[in-house]
Coordinates of C-alpha atoms in Angstrom, one line a residue:
M1 CA 18.2 2.2 40.0
A2 CA 21.8 1.0 39.6
A3 CA 21.1 -1.7 42.2
R4 CA 18.4 -3.2 40.0
N5 CA 21.1 -4.1 37.4
R6 CA 23.5 -6.0 39.7
P7 CA 24.1 -9.6 38.6
L8 CA 21.9 -12.4 39.9
L9 CA 24.9 -14.2 41.3
K10 CA 25.7 -11.4 43.7
S11 CA 22.2 -11.4 45.0
I12 CA 22.1 -15.1 45.6
N13 CA 25.6 -15.1 47.2
R14 CA 24.4 -12.4 49.6
S15 CA 21.4 -14.6 50.5
R16 CA 23.7 -17.5 51.2
R17 CA 26.0 -15.4 53.4
I18 CA 23.1 -14.2 55.5
L19 CA 21.7 -17.7 56.0
G20 CA 25.1 -19.3 56.6
I21 CA 24.2 -22.0 54.1
K22 CA 27.4 -22.1 52.1
A23 CA 27.9 -25.7 53.2
L24 CA 24.6 -26.7 51.8
W25 CA 26.0 -26.8 48.3
C26 CA 28.7 -29.2 49.4
L27 CA 26.1 -31.7 50.6
L28 CA 24.0 -31.6 47.4
P29 CA 24.2 -34.4 44.8
L30 CA 26.2 -33.5 41.7
S31 CA 23.0 -33.5 39.6
F32 CA 21.8 -30.5 41.6
L33 CA 24.7 -28.4 40.2
T34 CA 24.4 -29.7 36.6
T35 CA 23.5 -26.8 34.2
G36 CA 23.5 -28.6 30.9
K37 CA 24.5 -27.0 27.6
A38 CA 24.0 -23.3 27.2
W39 CA 21.2 -22.3 24.8
S40 CA 22.6 -19.5 22.9
S41 CA 19.3 -17.9 22.1
M42 CA 18.2 -17.8 25.7
K43 CA 19.2 -14.8 27.9
S44 CA 19.4 -14.9 31.6
P45 CA 15.8 -14.7 32.7
A46 CA 16.2 -12.8 35.9
T47 CA 18.6 -10.2 37.3
L48 CA 17.7 -9.9 41.0
P49 CA 18.8 -6.8 42.9
I50 CA 20.1 -6.7 46.5
P51 CA 17.5 -4.6 48.3
P52 CA 19.0 -1.2 48.7
E53 CA 19.7 0.2 52.1
S54 CA 17.1 2.6 53.2
S55 CA 18.2 6.1 54.0
S56 CA 18.4 6.8 57.7
S57 CA 16.4 10.0 57.1
T58 CA 13.3 7.9 56.2
A59 CA 13.0 6.3 59.6
P60 CA 13.4 7.6 63.2
R61 CA 16.3 6.3 65.3
Y62 CA 15.3 4.4 68.5
T63 CA 17.8 4.4 71.3
D64 CA 15.8 2.4 73.8
T65 CA 13.5 -0.6 74.2
I66 CA 10.5 -1.2 76.3
S67 CA 8.9 -4.4 77.4
I68 CA 5.2 -5.1 77.2
L69 CA 5.5 -5.9 80.9
D70 CA 6.1 -2.1 81.4
F71 CA 2.5 -1.7 80.2
N72 CA 1.1 -4.4 82.6
A73 CA 0.8 -7.2 80.1
E74 CA 0.4 -10.5 81.9
T75 CA 0.4 -14.1 80.8
S76 CA -2.6 -14.7 83.1
A77 CA -4.6 -11.9 81.6
A78 CA -7.6 -12.8 79.3
D79 CA -6.7 -10.0 77.0
N80 CA -3.5 -8.0 76.7
Y81 CA -4.5 -6.0 73.6
A82 CA -4.5 -2.6 75.3
A83 CA -1.1 -3.2 77.0
I84 CA 0.6 -4.4 73.9
Q85 CA -0.9 -1.7 71.6
A86 CA 0.2 0.9 74.1
A87 CA 3.7 -0.5 73.9
L88 CA 3.7 -0.3 70.1
D89 CA 2.3 3.2 70.1
S90 CA 5.3 4.3 72.2
G91 CA 7.4 4.2 69.1
K92 CA 10.1 2.3 70.8
H93 CA 11.4 -1.2 70.1
V94 CA 9.1 -3.6 71.8
Y95 CA 10.3 -6.7 73.7
I96 CA 8.1 -9.7 74.2
P97 CA 9.4 -11.7 77.1
D98 CA 8.8 -15.4 77.7
G99 CA 5.3 -16.6 78.1
E100 CA 1.9 -16.5 76.1
Y101 CA 0.1 -13.2 75.9
S102 CA -3.5 -13.3 74.7
V103 CA -5.1 -10.6 72.5
S104 CA -8.5 -10.2 71.1
K105 CA -7.9 -7.5 68.4
T106 CA -5.5 -6.7 65.7
L107 CA -2.3 -5.0 66.9
L108 CA -1.3 -2.0 64.7
I109 CA 2.3 -1.0 64.1
R110 CA 2.3 2.7 63.2
H111 CA 6.0 3.7 63.5
S112 CA 8.7 3.2 60.9
G113 CA 11.9 1.7 62.1
Q114 CA 10.3 -0.2 65.0
K115 CA 11.3 -3.7 66.0
V116 CA 9.2 -6.3 67.8
F117 CA 11.4 -9.0 69.2
G118 CA 11.7 -11.6 72.0
S119 CA 11.0 -15.2 73.0
G120 CA 7.4 -14.7 74.0
S121 CA 4.2 -15.5 72.2
I122 CA 1.3 -13.3 71.0
V123 CA -1.8 -15.4 70.8
M124 CA -5.1 -14.3 69.1
S125 CA -8.4 -15.5 70.6
K126 CA -9.4 -18.9 69.3
G127 CA -11.6 -18.9 66.2
E128 CA -11.0 -15.2 65.4
V129 CA -10.5 -14.1 61.8
E130 CA -8.6 -11.0 62.9
N131 CA -5.1 -10.5 61.8
V132 CA -2.7 -10.5 64.7
F133 CA -0.3 -7.8 63.5
I134 CA -0.8 -5.2 60.7
A135 CA 1.6 -2.6 59.5
E136 CA 0.6 -0.2 56.8
G137 CA 2.4 2.5 54.9
I138 CA 5.6 2.4 57.0
N139 CA 9.2 1.4 56.4
N140 CA 12.0 -0.6 58.0
I141 CA 10.0 -2.6 60.6
T142 CA 11.3 -5.8 62.0
F143 CA 9.9 -8.9 63.6
D144 CA 12.6 -11.0 65.2
G145 CA 12.3 -14.3 67.1
V146 CA 8.7 -13.8 68.3
T147 CA 6.0 -16.4 68.2
V148 CA 2.7 -15.3 66.7
I149 CA -0.4 -17.5 66.7
A150 CA -3.5 -16.5 64.8
G151 CA -7.0 -17.5 65.8
G152 CA -7.5 -20.0 63.0
G153 CA -10.9 -18.6 62.0
I154 CA -11.8 -19.5 58.4
G155 CA -12.3 -16.2 56.6
S156 CA -11.0 -14.8 53.3
I157 CA -7.5 -15.1 52.0
Y158 CA -6.9 -11.5 53.4
H159 CA -7.8 -12.4 57.0
T160 CA -6.4 -14.5 59.8
C161 CA -2.8 -13.5 59.2
C162 CA -0.1 -13.7 61.8
I163 CA 1.8 -10.7 60.3
K164 CA 0.3 -8.6 57.5
L165 CA 2.4 -5.9 55.8
V166 CA 0.6 -3.4 53.5
Q167 CA 2.5 -0.8 51.5
C168 CA 5.6 -1.3 53.6
N169 CA 9.2 -0.9 52.3
Y170 CA 12.2 -2.9 53.7
P171 CA 10.3 -5.0 56.3
T172 CA 12.0 -8.0 57.9
V173 CA 10.4 -11.1 59.5
N174 CA 13.3 -13.2 60.8
G175 CA 13.4 -16.3 63.0
C176 CA 9.8 -16.1 64.1
I177 CA 7.5 -19.0 64.9
L178 CA 4.1 -18.6 63.2
S179 CA 0.9 -20.7 63.1
G180 CA -2.9 -20.6 63.2
H181 CA -3.1 -18.6 60.0
I182 CA -5.4 -18.7 56.9
G183 CA -4.5 -15.7 54.8
G184 CA -0.8 -16.0 55.5
A185 CA 1.6 -16.6 58.4
V186 CA 3.2 -13.6 56.6
Q187 CA 1.2 -11.7 54.0
L188 CA 2.8 -8.9 51.8
V189 CA 0.4 -6.5 50.0
N190 CA 1.9 -3.9 47.7
S191 CA 5.1 -4.0 49.7
H192 CA 8.7 -3.8 48.5
Y193 CA 12.1 -5.3 49.4
A194 CA 10.9 -7.6 52.2
V195 CA 13.2 -10.1 53.8
I196 CA 11.2 -13.1 55.1
N197 CA 14.0 -15.3 56.5
S198 CA 14.4 -18.5 58.6
N199 CA 10.9 -18.5 60.0
Q200 CA 9.2 -21.7 61.4
I201 CA 5.6 -21.9 60.1
G202 CA 3.5 -24.5 61.9
A203 CA -0.1 -25.7 61.6
A204 CA -2.5 -23.4 59.7
G205 CA -6.0 -22.8 60.8
D206 CA -7.2 -25.5 58.3
A207 CA -4.2 -27.8 58.7
G208 CA -4.8 -31.3 57.4
Q209 CA -8.2 -30.6 55.8
E210 CA -8.7 -32.1 52.4
D211 CA -10.0 -28.8 51.0
A212 CA -7.5 -26.5 52.9
F213 CA -6.8 -23.2 51.2
S214 CA -4.6 -21.4 53.7
I215 CA -1.2 -19.9 52.7
D216 CA 2.0 -19.9 54.7
I217 CA 3.7 -17.0 52.9
A218 CA 1.7 -14.8 50.4
V219 CA 2.7 -11.9 48.1
Y220 CA -0.2 -10.1 46.5
F221 CA -0.8 -7.2 44.0
S222 CA 2.5 -5.6 43.4
G223 CA 6.0 -5.8 44.9
D224 CA 9.7 -5.6 44.1
G225 CA 12.8 -7.3 45.4
H226 CA 11.4 -9.7 48.0
H227 CA 13.8 -12.3 49.5
I228 CA 11.9 -15.3 50.9
R229 CA 14.5 -17.8 52.1
G230 CA 15.3 -20.4 54.6
N231 CA 11.7 -20.8 55.9
R232 CA 10.1 -24.0 57.1
C233 CA 6.6 -23.9 55.6
L234 CA 4.9 -26.7 57.4
G235 CA 1.4 -25.3 57.7
Q236 CA -0.2 -28.3 56.1
G237 CA -2.9 -26.1 54.6
G238 CA -3.4 -25.2 51.0
Y239 CA -0.2 -23.4 49.8
G240 CA 3.4 -23.1 50.9
I241 CA 4.4 -19.8 49.1
V242 CA 2.2 -17.8 46.8
V243 CA 3.2 -14.9 44.6
Q244 CA 0.2 -13.5 42.7
T245 CA -1.0 -10.4 40.9
L246 CA -4.6 -9.4 41.0
N247 CA -5.3 -5.9 39.4
D248 CA -5.6 -5.6 35.6
S249 CA -7.0 -2.2 34.8
P250 CA -5.1 -0.1 32.1
A251 CA -4.3 2.6 34.7
D252 CA -3.5 0.3 37.6
F253 CA -2.1 -3.2 36.7
D254 CA 0.0 -5.2 39.1
R255 CA 3.6 -6.1 38.7
I256 CA 5.7 -8.4 40.9
D257 CA 9.3 -8.7 40.0
N258 CA 12.7 -9.6 41.2
T259 CA 11.5 -12.1 43.8
L260 CA 14.0 -14.6 45.3
I261 CA 12.4 -17.8 46.8
S262 CA 15.3 -20.0 48.0
E263 CA 16.4 -22.6 50.6
N264 CA 12.8 -23.0 51.9
M265 CA 11.5 -26.4 53.1
I266 CA 7.8 -26.9 52.1
G267 CA 5.9 -29.8 53.5
K268 CA 2.5 -31.3 52.9
H269 CA -0.1 -29.0 51.4
S270 CA -3.4 -29.6 49.5
C271 CA -2.8 -27.2 46.5
Y272 CA 0.7 -26.1 45.6
G273 CA 4.2 -25.9 47.1
I274 CA 5.2 -22.7 45.4
L275 CA 2.8 -20.8 43.1
M276 CA 3.8 -17.9 40.9
Y277 CA 0.6 -16.7 39.3
R278 CA -0.3 -13.9 36.9
G279 CA -3.8 -13.3 38.0
K280 CA -4.8 -11.1 35.0
Q281 CA -3.5 -11.0 31.5
R282 CA -2.2 -7.4 31.6
S283 CA -0.5 -7.8 35.0
Q284 CA 3.1 -9.2 35.3
V285 CA 5.0 -11.7 37.4
V286 CA 8.6 -11.4 36.1
G287 CA 12.3 -11.7 36.6
S288 CA 12.4 -14.0 39.6
V289 CA 14.4 -17.0 40.9
V290 CA 13.0 -20.1 42.6
S291 CA 16.1 -22.0 43.8
T292 CA 17.3 -24.8 46.2
N293 CA 13.9 -25.3 47.8
I294 CA 12.9 -28.7 49.2
I295 CA 9.2 -29.6 48.5
D296 CA 7.7 -32.8 49.7
G297 CA 4.1 -34.1 49.8
I298 CA 1.8 -31.8 47.8
T299 CA -1.4 -33.8 47.7
G300 CA -3.7 -32.0 45.2
S301 CA -6.6 -33.0 47.4
R302 CA -8.4 -29.7 47.2
K303 CA -10.8 -29.6 44.2
N304 CA -10.5 -26.7 41.7
P305 CA -13.5 -24.5 42.6
A306 CA -13.8 -23.5 38.9
K307 CA -13.9 -27.0 37.5
G308 CA -14.7 -29.3 40.4
D309 CA -11.8 -31.6 39.5
N310 CA -8.5 -32.4 41.1
S311 CA -6.2 -30.3 38.9
F312 CA -4.0 -28.9 41.7
G313 CA -1.0 -30.6 43.3
A314 CA 2.2 -29.3 41.6
G315 CA 5.4 -28.8 43.6
I316 CA 6.1 -25.6 41.7
Y317 CA 3.6 -24.0 39.4
L318 CA 4.2 -21.0 37.1
Q319 CA 1.2 -19.5 35.4
G320 CA 1.9 -16.5 33.1
A321 CA 5.2 -15.9 34.9
E322 CA 7.9 -14.6 32.6
G323 CA 11.7 -14.5 33.0
I324 CA 11.8 -17.1 35.8
S325 CA 14.7 -19.3 36.8
V326 CA 13.8 -22.6 38.5
T327 CA 17.0 -24.1 39.7
A328 CA 18.3 -26.9 42.0
N329 CA 15.1 -27.6 43.7
N330 CA 14.3 -31.0 45.2
I331 CA 10.7 -32.0 44.7
R332 CA 9.2 -35.3 45.9
N333 CA 5.9 -37.0 46.2
C334 CA 3.7 -34.4 44.6
N335 CA 0.3 -34.6 42.7
Q336 CA -0.8 -37.5 45.0
Q337 CA -4.5 -37.0 44.2
T338 CA -4.3 -35.2 40.9
T339 CA -6.7 -36.5 38.2
S340 CA -6.9 -33.7 35.6
E341 CA -4.5 -32.5 32.9
L342 CA -5.7 -29.0 33.4
L343 CA -3.2 -26.5 34.9
A344 CA 0.0 -28.4 33.8
P345 CA 0.0 -30.9 36.7
A346 CA 3.6 -32.0 37.5
G347 CA 6.5 -31.7 39.9
I348 CA 7.2 -28.5 38.0
G349 CA 4.2 -27.2 36.0
I350 CA 4.5 -24.2 33.6
S351 CA 1.4 -22.7 31.8
N352 CA 1.2 -19.7 29.5
S353 CA 4.8 -18.6 30.3
K354 CA 8.0 -18.0 28.3
R355 CA 11.6 -17.0 29.1
V356 CA 11.8 -19.7 31.8
T357 CA 14.8 -21.9 32.6
V358 CA 14.4 -25.1 34.5
V359 CA 17.8 -26.3 35.4
G360 CA 19.4 -28.8 37.8
N361 CA 16.2 -29.9 39.7
I362 CA 15.6 -33.3 41.2
I363 CA 12.0 -34.6 40.9
E364 CA 11.2 -38.0 42.4
D365 CA 8.2 -40.2 43.2
C366 CA 5.8 -37.8 41.4
H367 CA 2.3 -39.2 40.9
Y368 CA 1.6 -37.3 37.7
H369 CA 4.1 -35.7 35.2
G370 CA 7.6 -34.7 36.1
I371 CA 7.9 -31.4 34.2
N372 CA 4.9 -30.1 32.3
V373 CA 4.8 -27.1 29.9
N374 CA 1.4 -26.1 28.4
D375 CA 0.8 -22.9 26.3
S376 CA -2.5 -24.1 24.7
N377 CA -4.1 -20.7 25.1
H378 CA -1.0 -19.0 23.6
D379 CA -0.9 -16.5 26.4
G380 CA 2.8 -16.7 26.9
S381 CA 5.2 -14.1 25.5
V382 CA 5.9 -14.4 21.8
I383 CA 9.6 -13.6 22.7
G384 CA 12.0 -16.2 24.1
G385 CA 11.6 -19.8 25.0
I386 CA 11.9 -22.4 27.7
S387 CA 15.0 -24.3 28.6
I388 CA 14.8 -27.6 30.5
S389 CA 18.3 -28.8 31.2
G390 CA 20.3 -30.9 33.6
N391 CA 17.4 -32.1 35.6
M392 CA 17.1 -35.6 37.2
L393 CA 13.7 -37.2 37.2
R394 CA 13.0 -40.6 38.8
N395 CA 9.9 -42.7 39.4
I396 CA 7.4 -40.5 37.6
Q397 CA 3.9 -42.0 37.3
K398 CA 3.2 -40.4 33.9
T399 CA 5.5 -38.5 31.5
G400 CA 8.9 -37.3 32.6
V401 CA 9.0 -34.1 30.5
R402 CA 5.7 -33.2 28.7
I403 CA 5.3 -30.3 26.2
V404 CA 1.8 -29.4 25.0
T405 CA 1.1 -26.7 22.4
A406 CA 4.3 -24.8 23.1
S407 CA 7.2 -23.8 20.9
N408 CA 10.8 -22.7 21.2
I409 CA 11.7 -25.3 23.8
L410 CA 15.1 -26.8 24.6
I411 CA 15.2 -30.1 26.4
S412 CA 18.8 -31.1 27.0
N413 CA 21.1 -33.1 29.3
N414 CA 18.3 -34.4 31.5
T415 CA 18.2 -37.9 33.0
L416 CA 14.9 -39.6 33.2
D417 CA 14.5 -43.0 34.9
T418 CA 11.3 -44.9 35.2
C419 CA 8.4 -43.0 33.6
E420 CA 5.4 -43.9 31.4
H421 CA 6.7 -41.8 28.5
G422 CA 10.2 -40.2 28.8
I423 CA 9.8 -37.0 26.8
Y424 CA 6.5 -36.2 25.1
V425 CA 5.9 -33.3 22.7
S426 CA 2.4 -32.7 21.2
S427 CA 0.1 -30.0 20.1
Q428 CA -3.6 -30.2 20.4
K429 CA -4.9 -31.2 16.9
S430 CA -6.9 -28.0 16.4
K431 CA -4.0 -25.8 17.6
T432 CA -0.8 -24.5 16.1
P433 CA 1.8 -27.3 16.0
C434 CA 4.7 -27.4 18.4
E435 CA 7.7 -25.8 16.5
D436 CA 11.4 -25.4 17.1
V437 CA 11.6 -28.0 19.9
V438 CA 15.1 -29.4 20.4
I439 CA 15.5 -32.6 22.3
A440 CA 19.3 -33.2 22.7
S441 CA 21.7 -35.2 24.9
N442 CA 19.2 -36.6 27.3
I443 CA 19.4 -40.0 29.0
V444 CA 16.0 -41.8 29.1
K445 CA 15.7 -45.3 30.6
N446 CA 13.1 -47.7 31.9
T447 CA 10.0 -46.2 30.3
R448 CA 6.8 -48.2 30.4
V449 CA 5.8 -46.9 26.9
N450 CA 7.9 -44.7 24.6
G451 CA 11.3 -43.0 25.2
L452 CA 10.8 -39.9 23.0
Y453 CA 7.5 -39.1 21.3
A454 CA 6.6 -36.1 19.0
M455 CA 3.1 -35.6 17.7
F456 CA 1.6 -32.6 15.7
S457 CA 5.1 -31.0 15.7
L458 CA 7.0 -29.1 13.0
G459 CA 10.8 -28.7 12.6
C460 CA 11.9 -30.5 15.7
I461 CA 15.4 -31.8 16.3
I462 CA 16.0 -35.0 18.2
S463 CA 19.7 -35.7 18.5
L464 CA 22.4 -37.3 20.7
N465 CA 20.0 -38.9 23.1
R466 CA 20.5 -42.2 24.8
V467 CA 17.3 -44.3 25.2
D468 CA 17.4 -47.6 26.9
N469 CA 14.8 -50.2 27.9
C470 CA 11.5 -49.0 26.6
G471 CA 8.2 -50.9 26.8
G472 CA 7.2 -49.2 23.5
S473 CA 9.5 -47.6 21.0
G474 CA 12.7 -45.5 21.5
I475 CA 11.6 -42.6 19.2
V476 CA 8.2 -42.1 17.7
L477 CA 7.1 -39.5 15.2
F478 CA 3.4 -39.1 14.5
S479 CA 1.6 -36.4 12.3
S480 CA 4.8 -34.4 12.3
G481 CA 7.0 -32.9 9.6
N482 CA 10.5 -31.7 8.8
T483 CA 12.0 -33.4 11.8
K484 CA 15.7 -34.3 12.1
I485 CA 16.5 -37.4 14.1
A486 CA 20.3 -37.8 14.3
E487 CA 23.0 -39.6 16.2
N488 CA 20.8 -41.2 18.9
I489 CA 21.6 -44.5 20.6
L490 CA 18.6 -46.7 21.3
S491 CA 18.6 -50.1 22.9
F492 CA 16.2 -52.7 24.2
A493 CA 13.1 -51.2 22.7
A494 CA 10.2 -53.7 23.0
V495 CA 8.6 -52.4 19.8
R496 CA 10.8 -50.2 17.5
G497 CA 14.0 -48.2 17.8
V498 CA 12.8 -45.4 15.5
D499 CA 9.2 -45.3 14.3
I500 CA 8.1 -42.8 11.6
D501 CA 4.3 -43.1 11.3
A502 CA 2.5 -42.9 7.9
T503 CA 0.8 -39.7 9.1
C504 CA 4.1 -37.8 9.0
F505 CA 4.7 -35.2 6.2
G506 CA 7.4 -33.0 4.7
L507 CA 10.9 -34.4 4.8
N508 CA 12.0 -36.2 7.9
V509 CA 15.7 -37.0 8.0
V510 CA 16.9 -39.9 10.1
S511 CA 20.7 -40.1 10.1
G512 CA 23.6 -41.7 12.1
N513 CA 21.4 -43.5 14.7
M514 CA 22.3 -46.8 16.3
V515 CA 19.6 -49.3 17.4
T516 CA 20.6 -52.4 19.3
D517 CA 18.8 -55.3 21.0
S518 CA 15.3 -54.2 19.9
H519 CA 12.4 -56.0 18.3
T520 CA 12.5 -53.8 15.3
A521 CA 15.3 -51.3 14.4
F522 CA 13.6 -48.8 12.0
H523 CA 10.1 -48.4 10.8
F524 CA 9.6 -45.7 8.1
A525 CA 6.0 -45.5 6.9
G526 CA 6.0 -41.7 6.3
K527 CA 8.3 -39.8 3.9
T528 CA 11.8 -40.3 5.3
Q529 CA 15.4 -39.8 4.3
S530 CA 17.5 -42.5 5.9
V531 CA 21.3 -42.0 6.1
N532 CA 24.0 -44.1 7.8
N533 CA 21.8 -45.7 10.4
L534 CA 23.1 -48.8 12.1
S535 CA 21.5 -51.7 13.9
S536 CA 22.4 -54.9 15.7
N537 CA 20.5 -57.8 17.2
S538 CA 17.3 -56.2 15.8
K539 CA 15.0 -56.9 12.9
L540 CA 15.2 -54.2 10.1
E541 CA 11.8 -52.9 8.9
Y542 CA 11.7 -50.3 6.2
S543 CA 8.3 -49.5 4.6
G544 CA 6.6 -46.6 3.0
A545 CA 8.1 -43.8 0.8
F546 CA 11.7 -43.0 1.8
A547 CA 14.9 -42.3 0.0
T548 CA 18.5 -42.9 0.9
G549 CA 21.3 -40.5 0.4
N550 CA 22.7 -37.3 2.0
P551 CA 20.1 -35.3 3.8
P552 CA 19.5 -31.8 2.4
G553 CA 21.2 -28.7 3.9

């Protein structure tokens, strides 16, 4: 188990070496690499292992290779199932030469250590829901460079797969061309240490349909140490990459951990780009990294079957996932048809999760929120928090960073340009207030409404932010208490620089802030202690109960 404790950096560096993507970092904008200030109370959420090498004694050694032509497979044949299955049953490595070879049934791989490779194509009969390849209960199998086309038949999420791997250890799917799928171009079920690398995933069986639900790469039930990297997920179905637990019985609950999802390109889909989902409360999706992916064009066109509304559409969505690092992803043009606040719709959406870091991502042209955190059911871990740092958000239709009924949140060193609200923190009125939220050292500009807004919150700190050109106010506090607002610079606010509403309670301390070129500098209607605040080219407005002097503590 020593390998499970190796540092995250070593695992990611190994992935880069395998992919040969070291130069990618040189081409990324500087904001990709920004990490923001460290949050001392946050520990590293994920320590990913390098998949251990399998012992040679667990798999037979193969010294020769056979071609499917040796078993009379022909491109002109209506069905090559028998020939190709016979080749696989030989136990030798199987070569698929150039050409298309039709099959009508699922091909079974029964031998550990076997390799299927070549430049040819295996094509399932049109309209079939059969999986093309299935391997179950074996180790160290490899698919390399082959083309696999599923039949495109609309069945369940477990059918119409190009390659399905069940209870397999150390499988590799590398450099393949896959399409025609529903359940997955690659589907992993209760498998461990898979490497799904540099595959080209084309049109799914339901590609382009408004209610598409197909999945390009799926990980189900339990699994450990998967590396999913460098794939082009262009299925145009429902989901790019899904990691989901399902079982929840006390004796048999699922756990998926130490998953690396990196350097993938994910195009148009109807539901989600990357989904990490705790299917049941007792099951676990933990300790994983989602890094340096490009996600573009998630529509949200498929209606939520449970609600009948358009609540899908996030670029990356974490539900119940704990200890996850979301870093240096580039997310564009998501939530195109999203209409519901359910399921934390955003470029990056987080529900019922804790111990999550969201660092150095670029989110642009998003049709809903930029980053959205919602723990309204309080199903997240009571330990740890969420850190949102060093992200760049541009042209967000709604709120840049939105926090709803969640506590222990750090929002720091982010840049937000052109949003409705910049940063919005609120609890549902009937729920526990948001507590211990720190909003620090952010740049917020060109908001249609407010720059920073806190409602139904307690003990928040808003400091060292720069807010410029707001259609509303720079900082607004509503029905909140014991808030510290310090050393912010606010300019060109159409309404007020700092606005403390009469609904606020406790002692709110406003100190060392500068407001310039705004309609009104300060409005204090709730109980406020004002210390050393400055303004220029703005009307001063102080009203309500407040005192001046040194703030307590």
